[in-house]
Amino acid sequence: MKNIPDKLPKVGTTIFTIMSQLAHEYDAINLGQGFPDFPMDDQLINEVKKAMHDGHHQYAHMNGVPALTKAIAGKIKKLYDADIDPVSQITITPGATYAIYTALTAILLPGDEVILFEPAYDSYIPNIEINGARPILIPLSYPTYQIPWEMVKEKITPKTKAILINSPQNPTGAVLHKSDIEELQKITEGTDIIIISDEVYEHLIYDGLQHETVLKYPSLRERCFACFSFGKTYHCTGWKMGYCIGGSELMKAFRKVHQYNAFSTNSFVQYALAEYLQNENAYLSLPNLMQQKRDYLMNCMKQTRFKPLESHGSYFQCYSYADFNNENDFDFAKRIIKEFGVATIPLSSFYQDGLDHKVLRFCFAKKEETLYQAAERLKHI
Ligand code: PMP
Ligand code: GLN
């Protein structure tokens, strides 16, 4: 067919699909795409079975099943002491990616600017550009990946519609601190700049750090969309279940887009999640569980030539190979799959200009034996 408009001319297939396909082809251990290889909790599976047997098979309310939105509001109150109205401020979505896309689509007009930080999770920029808006990219400092707030101030213009943050961060594992959110608050005080906060790794935070949600800050709460993913929290990334919390006026705009797209989200899983959310231990135990995995991988990697960069959250830790190889990170990552049988993600794929610090992202959300085997293979490099 001729004349199919290319609305995303810069975009090919996502790096996660490319690397997972290669991993499959070469039978490599996949520490590339972020997904756990250990089982999820049987209790949640049983809740799903029960919800199916209870007959929850028809369309849920477009905003979500009330029992679930209420349970989420209760959790936010308990964890972050923030009052969120489940009726007007929470919408259940088919995953966090969808929530972020919907939030951006609800607010962006052609010519608007969105400030975001690189390395950036791969869906953000296409989500902005497909709406005719412009990503304004600010590099995080290397190698600690902190936000240079002075630069953020300089990049704000009358066209700035939103600032997109992500903590704990994918791909680096960097975490925003209270001082960062306070800075964000100060910089945007008295403006209409909307904060889109990707908080899918809220419970995957280590070294005694606390997650700083934008929802905790009253002056940001009305001006934000905070996006979450059950897939990350409950080790079921394939379920594609998430939610968005936003200021009530913003949430009206969000729902206008949502109602003509997905309209509503899987009903029986929502009933199951509403029950399972009562089990606080399921999310409160995550920092401990996942920090052990990060540290286990780091320990195994000592026998290799890779050097860990700091990671305080998420599924990921970055490792530098700058000391022993000058190959570009994409070629190196592909070669490691083919010759050594381990898949990772090259960090340059999270930069528009392909900035290459010779760093690879490793997913440690795996069984210890998987992490051990991967390091055993990598020690031959
Ligand atoms: N944001 C970030 C930073 C992620 O790592 C992911 C997980 N792939 C998502 C959003 C998407 O989450 P979901 O699978 O729920 O769409
Ligand atoms: N978020 C996952 C990662 O960063 C991948 C999700 C996807 O494949 N789109 O690896």
Coordinates of C-alpha atoms and ligand atoms in Angstrom, one line a residue:
M1 CA 0.0 0.0 0.0
K2 CA 1.2 3.5 -0.8
N3 CA 0.7 6.6 1.3
I4 CA 0.5 5.0 4.7
P5 CA 1.5 8.0 6.8
D6 CA 4.5 7.3 9.1
K7 CA 3.5 9.0 12.3
L8 CA 6.6 7.7 14.1
P9 CA 9.4 7.9 11.4
K10 CA 12.3 7.6 13.9
V11 CA 10.9 4.4 15.5
G12 CA 11.7 0.8 14.7
T13 CA 11.0 -2.4 16.8
T14 CA 11.7 -1.9 20.5
I15 CA 15.0 -2.9 21.9
F16 CA 13.3 -5.3 24.3
T17 CA 11.7 -7.3 21.5
I18 CA 14.9 -7.3 19.5
M19 CA 17.0 -8.6 22.4
S20 CA 14.4 -11.1 23.6
Q21 CA 14.1 -12.5 20.1
L22 CA 17.9 -12.8 19.8
A23 CA 18.0 -14.4 23.3
H24 CA 15.4 -17.0 22.1
E25 CA 17.3 -17.6 18.9
Y26 CA 20.6 -18.3 20.6
D27 CA 19.1 -20.0 23.7
A28 CA 20.7 -17.3 25.8
I29 CA 19.9 -16.4 29.5
N30 CA 17.7 -13.4 29.2
L31 CA 18.7 -10.6 31.6
G32 CA 17.6 -8.1 28.9
Q33 CA 13.8 -7.5 28.9
G34 CA 12.6 -6.8 32.4
F35 CA 10.4 -9.7 33.6
P36 CA 10.8 -12.2 36.5
D37 CA 11.5 -15.8 35.8
F38 CA 10.3 -16.9 39.3
P39 CA 6.7 -17.8 40.0
M40 CA 4.1 -15.3 41.2
D41 CA 2.1 -15.9 44.4
D42 CA -0.4 -18.7 44.3
Q43 CA -2.8 -16.7 46.5
L44 CA -3.2 -14.2 43.7
I45 CA -3.7 -17.0 41.1
N46 CA -6.4 -18.4 43.4
E47 CA -8.1 -15.0 43.7
V48 CA -8.2 -14.9 39.9
K49 CA -9.7 -18.4 39.7
K50 CA -12.3 -17.4 42.3
A51 CA -13.2 -14.2 40.5
M52 CA -13.7 -16.1 37.3
H53 CA -15.9 -18.7 39.0
D54 CA -17.8 -15.9 40.6
G55 CA -18.8 -14.8 37.1
H56 CA -16.9 -11.5 36.7
H57 CA -16.7 -11.8 32.9
Q58 CA -18.5 -8.7 31.6
Y59 CA -17.3 -5.2 31.1
A60 CA -16.1 -3.5 34.3
H61 CA -16.9 0.1 34.9
M62 CA -14.8 2.3 32.6
N63 CA -13.0 3.8 35.6
G64 CA -12.3 0.4 37.3
V65 CA -14.0 -1.9 39.7
P66 CA -15.0 0.2 42.8
A67 CA -13.6 -2.4 45.3
L68 CA -10.2 -2.1 43.6
T69 CA -10.1 1.7 43.3
K70 CA -11.1 1.9 47.0
A71 CA -8.4 -0.6 48.0
I72 CA -5.8 1.5 46.1
A73 CA -6.9 4.7 47.8
G74 CA -6.6 2.9 51.1
K75 CA -3.1 1.7 50.3
I76 CA -2.0 5.2 49.2
K77 CA -3.4 6.7 52.4
K78 CA -1.6 4.1 54.6
L79 CA 1.7 4.3 52.8
Y80 CA 2.0 7.9 51.8
D81 CA -0.6 9.7 54.0
A82 CA -2.2 11.1 50.8
D83 CA -6.0 11.5 50.5
I84 CA -7.0 10.3 47.1
D85 CA -10.7 10.1 46.0
P86 CA -11.1 6.6 44.4
V87 CA -14.1 7.8 42.4
S88 CA -12.7 10.9 40.7
Q89 CA -9.0 10.3 40.9
I90 CA -8.2 6.7 40.1
T91 CA -8.6 4.9 36.8
I92 CA -7.6 1.2 36.3
T93 CA -5.7 0.7 33.0
P94 CA -4.4 -2.2 30.9
G95 CA -0.8 -1.5 32.2
A96 CA 1.2 1.5 33.0
T97 CA 2.4 2.1 29.5
Y98 CA -1.2 2.6 28.5
A99 CA -1.7 5.0 31.5
I100 CA 1.3 7.1 30.5
Y101 CA 0.2 7.2 26.8
T102 CA -3.3 8.2 27.8
A103 CA -2.1 10.9 30.2
L104 CA 0.1 12.4 27.5
T105 CA -2.6 12.1 24.8
A106 CA -5.1 13.8 27.1
I107 CA -3.1 16.9 27.7
L108 CA -0.8 17.4 24.7
L109 CA -1.5 19.7 21.7
P110 CA 0.8 20.1 18.7
G111 CA 3.8 22.3 19.6
D112 CA 3.7 21.6 23.3
E113 CA 6.9 20.7 25.0
V114 CA 7.5 17.9 27.5
I115 CA 10.7 17.9 29.6
L116 CA 12.1 14.4 30.3
F117 CA 15.4 12.8 31.2
E118 CA 17.7 10.5 29.4
P119 CA 18.4 7.7 29.5
A120 CA 14.6 7.4 29.1
Y121 CA 12.2 4.4 29.1
D122 CA 11.6 3.7 25.5
S123 CA 7.9 4.5 25.2
Y124 CA 8.0 8.1 26.4
I125 CA 9.4 9.9 23.4
P126 CA 7.1 8.2 20.8
N127 CA 4.2 8.8 23.1
I128 CA 5.0 12.5 23.0
E129 CA 5.8 12.8 19.3
I130 CA 2.7 10.9 18.2
N131 CA 0.7 13.8 19.8
G132 CA 2.7 16.4 17.8
A133 CA 4.5 17.6 20.9
R134 CA 8.2 18.0 21.3
P135 CA 10.4 16.1 23.8
I136 CA 12.9 18.4 25.6
L137 CA 15.6 16.0 26.6
I138 CA 17.9 16.6 29.6
P139 CA 20.7 14.1 30.3
L140 CA 21.0 12.7 33.8
S141 CA 24.5 13.0 35.2
Y142 CA 26.7 10.1 34.4
P143 CA 27.4 7.7 36.3
T144 CA 25.0 8.5 39.2
Y145 CA 22.0 9.5 36.9
Q146 CA 20.8 12.4 39.0
I147 CA 18.6 15.2 37.7
P148 CA 20.4 18.5 37.0
W149 CA 17.7 20.8 38.3
E150 CA 19.4 24.0 37.2
M151 CA 19.2 22.7 33.6
V152 CA 15.5 21.9 34.1
K153 CA 14.9 25.5 35.2
E154 CA 16.6 26.7 32.0
K155 CA 14.5 24.5 29.8
I156 CA 11.1 25.6 31.0
T157 CA 9.4 27.8 28.4
P158 CA 5.8 29.1 28.0
K159 CA 5.3 25.9 25.8
T160 CA 6.3 23.5 28.6
K161 CA 3.1 21.4 29.2
A162 CA 4.6 18.7 31.3
I163 CA 7.6 17.2 33.1
L164 CA 7.9 13.5 33.0
I165 CA 9.8 11.8 35.9
N166 CA 10.5 8.1 36.7
S167 CA 11.6 6.8 40.1
P168 CA 12.9 4.2 40.7
Q169 CA 14.3 4.7 37.2
N170 CA 14.4 2.4 34.3
P171 CA 17.0 1.7 33.0
T172 CA 19.4 2.9 35.7
G173 CA 17.9 2.0 39.0
A174 CA 18.4 5.7 40.2
V175 CA 16.0 6.9 42.8
L176 CA 14.6 10.4 43.3
H177 CA 15.0 11.7 46.9
K178 CA 12.8 14.1 48.9
S179 CA 15.1 17.0 47.9
D180 CA 14.4 16.2 44.2
I181 CA 10.7 16.3 44.6
E182 CA 11.0 19.5 46.7
E183 CA 13.0 21.0 43.9
L184 CA 10.4 20.0 41.3
Q185 CA 7.7 21.5 43.5
K186 CA 9.7 24.8 43.8
I187 CA 10.4 25.0 40.1
T188 CA 6.8 24.4 39.0
E189 CA 5.1 26.3 41.8
G190 CA 2.4 28.7 40.5
T191 CA 2.6 27.2 37.0
D192 CA 0.2 24.9 35.1
I193 CA 3.0 22.4 34.3
I194 CA 1.7 18.9 34.7
I195 CA 3.8 16.3 36.3
I196 CA 3.7 12.8 34.8
S197 CA 5.3 10.5 37.3
D198 CA 6.1 6.9 36.3
E199 CA 6.1 5.0 39.6
V200 CA 5.9 1.4 38.4
Y201 CA 8.8 0.4 40.6
E202 CA 7.4 2.1 43.8
H203 CA 8.0 -1.1 45.8
L204 CA 11.3 -2.1 44.3
I205 CA 13.5 0.3 46.3
Y206 CA 16.5 -0.7 48.3
D207 CA 19.2 0.3 50.8
G208 CA 16.6 1.6 53.2
L209 CA 15.4 4.3 50.8
Q210 CA 11.8 5.3 50.8
H211 CA 9.8 5.8 47.6
E212 CA 9.0 9.5 47.1
T213 CA 5.7 9.6 45.3
V214 CA 4.4 12.9 43.9
L215 CA 1.1 12.1 45.5
K216 CA 2.6 12.9 48.9
Y217 CA 3.0 16.5 47.9
P218 CA -0.3 18.5 48.0
S219 CA 0.9 21.1 45.6
L220 CA 1.8 18.5 43.0
R221 CA -1.1 16.1 43.6
E222 CA -3.7 18.2 41.7
R223 CA -1.2 18.8 38.9
C224 CA -0.1 15.2 38.4
F225 CA -0.7 11.9 36.8
A226 CA 1.0 9.1 38.7
C227 CA 1.2 5.8 36.8
F228 CA 1.6 2.3 38.4
S229 CA 1.8 -1.3 37.3
F230 CA 0.5 -4.4 39.1
G231 CA 2.7 -6.4 36.7
K232 CA 5.9 -5.1 38.4
T233 CA 4.6 -5.4 41.9
Y234 CA 3.1 -8.9 41.7
H235 CA 5.6 -10.6 39.3
C236 CA 3.1 -10.9 36.5
T237 CA 4.3 -8.5 33.7
G238 CA 2.2 -10.4 31.1
W239 CA -1.0 -9.4 32.8
K240 CA -0.7 -5.8 31.7
M241 CA -2.6 -4.3 34.6
G242 CA -2.0 -0.9 36.0
Y243 CA -3.6 2.3 37.2
C244 CA -3.4 6.1 37.0
I245 CA -4.0 8.5 39.8
G246 CA -4.4 12.2 39.0
G247 CA -5.8 15.5 40.0
S248 CA -9.6 15.3 39.6
E249 CA -9.7 17.8 36.7
L250 CA -6.9 16.1 34.9
M251 CA -8.5 12.7 35.5
K252 CA -11.6 13.9 33.6
A253 CA -9.4 14.7 30.6
F254 CA -7.7 11.3 31.0
R255 CA -11.0 9.4 31.0
K256 CA -12.2 11.2 27.8
V257 CA -9.4 9.5 26.0
H258 CA -9.6 6.2 27.9
Q259 CA -13.3 5.7 27.2
Y260 CA -12.8 5.6 23.5
N261 CA -9.7 3.5 23.6
A262 CA -9.6 0.5 26.0
F263 CA -12.9 1.8 27.6
S264 CA -12.4 -0.6 30.5
T265 CA -9.9 -3.1 31.9
N266 CA -10.1 -6.9 32.5
S267 CA -12.8 -7.4 35.1
F268 CA -12.0 -10.7 36.9
V269 CA -8.4 -9.7 37.5
Q270 CA -9.6 -6.4 39.0
Y271 CA -11.8 -8.3 41.5
A272 CA -8.8 -10.6 42.3
L273 CA -6.5 -7.6 42.8
A274 CA -9.0 -5.9 45.1
E275 CA -8.8 -8.9 47.4
Y276 CA -5.1 -9.4 47.1
L277 CA -4.3 -5.8 48.0
Q278 CA -5.4 -6.6 51.6
N279 CA -2.2 -8.7 51.8
E280 CA 0.2 -6.0 52.7
N281 CA 3.1 -8.4 53.0
A282 CA 3.0 -9.1 49.3
Y283 CA 4.3 -5.6 48.5
L284 CA 6.1 -4.7 51.8
S285 CA 8.4 -7.7 51.4
L286 CA 9.6 -6.7 48.0
P287 CA 12.5 -4.4 48.9
N288 CA 14.1 -7.2 50.8
L289 CA 13.5 -9.9 48.2
M290 CA 14.7 -7.9 45.3
Q291 CA 17.6 -6.2 47.0
Q292 CA 18.9 -9.7 47.8
K293 CA 18.7 -10.5 44.1
R294 CA 20.6 -7.3 43.1
D295 CA 23.3 -8.1 45.6
Y296 CA 23.5 -11.8 44.6
L297 CA 24.1 -10.8 41.0
M298 CA 26.6 -8.1 42.0
N299 CA 28.5 -10.8 44.0
C300 CA 28.5 -13.3 41.1
M301 CA 29.6 -10.6 38.7
K302 CA 32.8 -10.0 40.8
Q303 CA 34.3 -12.8 38.9
T304 CA 33.7 -11.0 35.6
R305 CA 35.4 -7.8 34.2
F306 CA 32.1 -5.8 34.4
K307 CA 31.9 -2.9 36.9
P308 CA 28.5 -2.2 38.6
L309 CA 27.1 1.3 38.6
E310 CA 24.9 2.2 41.5
S311 CA 21.3 0.9 41.5
H312 CA 18.9 1.6 44.4
G313 CA 15.7 0.5 42.8
S314 CA 13.8 -1.1 39.9
Y315 CA 14.5 -4.5 38.3
F316 CA 17.8 -3.3 36.9
Q317 CA 21.4 -2.6 37.5
C318 CA 23.8 -1.2 34.9
Y319 CA 27.3 -2.5 34.4
S320 CA 30.2 -0.7 32.7
Y321 CA 32.6 -2.5 30.4
A322 CA 34.5 0.7 29.5
D323 CA 37.6 -0.6 31.2
F324 CA 38.1 -3.6 28.9
N325 CA 36.3 -3.1 25.6
N326 CA 35.8 -0.2 23.2
E327 CA 33.1 -1.9 21.1
N328 CA 29.8 0.0 20.8
D329 CA 27.3 -1.2 23.3
F330 CA 24.7 -2.5 20.8
D331 CA 27.2 -4.6 18.9
F332 CA 28.7 -5.8 22.2
A333 CA 25.3 -6.7 23.6
K334 CA 24.5 -8.7 20.5
R335 CA 27.9 -10.4 20.5
I336 CA 27.5 -11.4 24.2
I337 CA 24.2 -13.1 23.3
K338 CA 25.7 -15.0 20.3
E339 CA 29.0 -15.9 21.8
F340 CA 28.4 -16.2 25.5
G341 CA 24.7 -16.8 25.8
V342 CA 23.6 -13.9 27.9
A343 CA 21.1 -11.2 26.9
T344 CA 21.3 -7.6 28.3
I345 CA 20.1 -4.2 27.0
P346 CA 22.6 -1.6 25.7
L347 CA 22.1 1.8 27.4
S348 CA 22.5 3.8 24.2
S349 CA 19.1 2.6 23.2
F350 CA 17.6 4.8 25.9
Y351 CA 19.2 8.0 24.3
Q352 CA 17.9 9.7 21.2
D353 CA 21.4 10.4 20.0
G354 CA 22.7 6.9 20.9
L355 CA 25.0 8.2 23.6
D356 CA 27.3 5.3 24.5
H357 CA 29.1 5.2 27.8
K358 CA 29.9 1.5 27.3
V359 CA 27.2 0.4 29.7
L360 CA 24.7 -2.6 29.7
R361 CA 21.5 -3.0 31.7
F362 CA 21.1 -6.3 33.5
C363 CA 17.7 -7.4 34.9
F364 CA 18.2 -9.1 38.2
A365 CA 14.5 -10.1 38.8
K366 CA 15.5 -13.7 38.3
K367 CA 16.0 -16.9 40.3
E368 CA 19.5 -17.1 41.9
E369 CA 20.4 -20.0 39.7
T370 CA 19.7 -17.9 36.6
L371 CA 21.8 -15.1 37.8
Y372 CA 24.6 -17.5 38.8
Q373 CA 24.6 -19.2 35.4
A374 CA 24.7 -15.8 33.6
A375 CA 27.7 -14.6 35.6
E376 CA 29.4 -18.0 35.0
R377 CA 29.1 -17.4 31.3
L378 CA 30.2 -13.8 31.4
K379 CA 33.4 -14.6 33.3
H380 CA 34.8 -15.9 30.0
I381 CA 34.7 -12.5 28.4
Ligands
PMP1 N1 7.3 2.3 32.9 C1 8.5 1.7 33.1 C2 9.6 2.6 33.6 C3 8.6 0.4 32.9 O1 9.8 -0.2 33.2 C4 7.5 -0.4 32.5 C5 7.7 -1.9 32.4 N2 7.9 -2.3 31.2 C6 6.4 0.3 32.3 C7 6.3 1.6 32.4 C8 5.2 -0.5 31.7 O2 4.4 -1.2 32.6 P1 3.2 -2.1 32.1 O3 3.8 -3.4 31.7 O4 2.3 -2.2 33.2 O5 2.6 -1.4 30.9
GLN2 N1 9.7 -2.6 30.9 C1 10.4 -3.7 30.4 C2 11.9 -3.4 30.4 O1 12.3 -2.3 30.6 C3 10.0 -4.1 29.0 C4 8.6 -3.9 28.6 C5 8.5 -4.1 27.1 O2 9.0 -5.0 26.6 N2 7.9 -3.2 26.5 O3 12.6 -4.3 30.1

